[in-house]
PDB file of C-alpha atoms in Angstrom:
ATOM      1  CA  UNK A1034      17.064  14.923   7.198  1.00 73.00           C
ATOM      2  CA  UNK A1035      14.846  13.395  10.060  1.00 90.00           C
ATOM      3  CA  UNK A1036      16.015   9.692   9.695  1.00 92.00           C
ATOM      4  CA  UNK A1037      19.585   8.792  10.390  1.00 94.00           C
ATOM      5  CA  UNK A1038      19.717   4.961   9.375  1.00 95.00           C
ATOM      6  CA  UNK A1039      22.972   1.650   9.425  1.00 95.00           C
ATOM      7  CA  UNK A1040      23.083  -1.442   7.525  1.00 96.00           C
ATOM      8  CA  UNK A1041      24.754  -4.258   6.993  1.00 96.00           C
ATOM      9  CA  UNK A1042      24.420  -7.023   4.015  1.00 95.00           C
ATOM     10  CA  UNK A1043      26.715 -10.073   4.794  1.00 94.00           C
ATOM     11  CA  UNK A1044      26.694 -11.802   0.811  1.00 91.00           C
ATOM     12  CA  UNK A1045      28.342 -14.847  -0.112  1.00 88.00           C
ATOM     13  CA  UNK A1046      27.842 -16.473  -3.819  1.00 82.00           C
ATOM     14  CA  UNK A1047      25.968 -19.723  -2.730  1.00 85.00           C
ATOM     15  CA  UNK A1048      24.441 -18.379  -0.119  1.00 90.00           C
ATOM     16  CA  UNK A1049      21.302 -16.225   0.950  1.00 93.00           C
ATOM     17  CA  UNK A1050      22.270 -12.946   1.494  1.00 94.00           C
ATOM     18  CA  UNK A1051      21.696 -11.515   5.126  1.00 96.00           C
ATOM     19  CA  UNK A1052      21.254  -7.415   6.101  1.00 96.00           C
ATOM     20  CA  UNK A1053      21.023  -6.026   9.264  1.00 97.00           C
ATOM     21  CA  UNK A1054      19.837  -3.250   9.904  1.00 96.00           C
ATOM     22  CA  UNK A1055      19.236   0.391  12.492  1.00 96.00           C
ATOM     23  CA  UNK A1056      17.097   3.321  11.970  1.00 94.00           C
ATOM     24  CA  UNK A1057      16.298   6.117  14.355  1.00 93.00           C
ATOM     25  CA  UNK A1058      13.947   9.043  13.907  1.00 90.00           C
ATOM     26  CA  UNK A1059      15.928  12.045  14.702  1.00 92.00           C
ATOM     27  CA  UNK A1060      12.725  14.654  15.104  1.00 90.00           C
ATOM     28  CA  UNK A1061      12.218  11.696  18.502  1.00 87.00           C
ATOM     29  CA  UNK A1062      13.645   9.204  20.728  1.00 83.00           C
ATOM     30  CA  UNK A1063      11.958   6.498  18.247  1.00 85.00           C
ATOM     31  CA  UNK A1064      14.314   3.231  16.452  1.00 88.00           C
ATOM     32  CA  UNK A1065      13.553   0.322  14.963  1.00 91.00           C
ATOM     33  CA  UNK A1066      15.959  -2.490  14.226  1.00 93.00           C
ATOM     34  CA  UNK A1067      15.707  -4.202  10.657  1.00 94.00           C
ATOM     35  CA  UNK A1068      16.689  -7.731   9.486  1.00 96.00           C
ATOM     36  CA  UNK A1069      15.697  -9.129   5.257  1.00 96.00           C
ATOM     37  CA  UNK A1070      17.238 -12.063   3.524  1.00 96.00           C
ATOM     38  CA  UNK A1071      17.635 -11.966   0.193  1.00 95.00           C
ATOM     39  CA  UNK A1072      16.924 -15.685  -1.455  1.00 93.00           C
ATOM     40  CA  UNK A1073      17.935 -15.905  -5.508  1.00 91.00           C
ATOM     41  CA  UNK A1074      16.162 -18.399  -7.349  1.00 89.00           C
ATOM     42  CA  UNK A1075      17.732 -18.424 -11.655  1.00 89.00           C
ATOM     43  CA  UNK A1076      15.596 -15.759 -12.372  1.00 92.00           C
ATOM     44  CA  UNK A1077      13.667 -15.327  -9.423  1.00 94.00           C
ATOM     45  CA  UNK A1078      14.330 -12.629  -6.348  1.00 94.00           C
ATOM     46  CA  UNK A1079      13.075 -13.267  -3.153  1.00 95.00           C
ATOM     47  CA  UNK A1080      12.969 -11.084  -0.028  1.00 96.00           C
ATOM     48  CA  UNK A1081      12.356 -11.342   3.303  1.00 96.00           C
ATOM     49  CA  UNK A1082      12.137  -8.457   5.691  1.00 95.00           C
ATOM     50  CA  UNK A1083      11.165  -8.116   9.142  1.00 94.00           C
ATOM     51  CA  UNK A1084      11.670  -4.412  11.329  1.00 91.00           C
ATOM     52  CA  UNK A1085      11.089  -4.441  14.737  1.00 88.00           C
ATOM     53  CA  UNK A1086      10.064  -1.254  17.024  1.00 85.00           C
ATOM     54  CA  UNK A1087      11.136  -1.882  21.074  1.00 81.00           C
ATOM     55  CA  UNK A1088       8.887   0.791  23.176  1.00 76.00           C
ATOM     56  CA  UNK A1089       9.266   0.979  26.720  1.00 71.00           C
ATOM     57  CA  UNK A1090       6.074   2.598  28.650  1.00 71.00           C
ATOM     58  CA  UNK A1091       5.834   3.708  32.266  1.00 73.00           C
ATOM     59  CA  UNK A1092       2.537   2.573  33.564  1.00 74.00           C
ATOM     60  CA  UNK A1093       3.093   4.286  37.526  1.00 75.00           C
ATOM     61  CA  UNK A1094       7.068   4.118  39.310  1.00 75.00           C
ATOM     62  CA  UNK A1095       6.650   0.770  39.739  1.00 75.00           C
ATOM     63  CA  UNK A1096       5.518  -0.323  36.777  1.00 76.00           C
ATOM     64  CA  UNK A1097       6.551  -0.308  32.807  1.00 72.00           C
ATOM     65  CA  UNK A1098       5.559  -1.942  30.522  1.00 69.00           C
ATOM     66  CA  UNK A1099       8.065  -3.491  27.726  1.00 68.00           C
ATOM     67  CA  UNK A1100       5.125  -2.917  24.339  1.00 63.00           C
ATOM     68  CA  UNK A1101       6.644  -3.327  20.667  1.00 74.00           C
ATOM     69  CA  UNK A1102       5.827  -3.794  16.822  1.00 81.00           C
ATOM     70  CA  UNK A1103       6.520  -5.620  14.440  1.00 84.00           C
ATOM     71  CA  UNK A1104       6.737  -5.225  10.393  1.00 89.00           C
ATOM     72  CA  UNK A1105       6.574  -8.219   7.996  1.00 92.00           C
ATOM     73  CA  UNK A1106       7.461  -8.678   4.207  1.00 96.00           C
ATOM     74  CA  UNK A1107       8.269 -10.808   1.186  1.00 96.00           C
ATOM     75  CA  UNK A1108       9.227  -9.006  -2.230  1.00 96.00           C
ATOM     76  CA  UNK A1109       8.769 -11.362  -4.776  1.00 96.00           C
ATOM     77  CA  UNK A1110      10.881 -10.692  -8.134  1.00 96.00           C
ATOM     78  CA  UNK A1111      12.379 -11.627 -11.286  1.00 95.00           C
ATOM     79  CA  UNK A1112      15.406 -10.717 -13.581  1.00 87.00           C
ATOM     80  CA  UNK A1113      14.543 -10.940 -17.260  1.00 86.00           C
TER      81      UNK A1113
END
């Protein structure tokens, strides 16, 4: 097992589903936060997701750079 994941989903009958998560790579110090929104319209399912990778890099003893990565995704599906 290399990744440890934790997630929550808030799902109300008439509102979009809200998803929040955290993923930790156990083999390194890398981790990421995830968020998503799930929308159902009749037979159409729309999922919008994002993952945020925070990273702090030390350039010298007085300078730190906060760099990050952001991944976005969109999934469309239909239920028949």
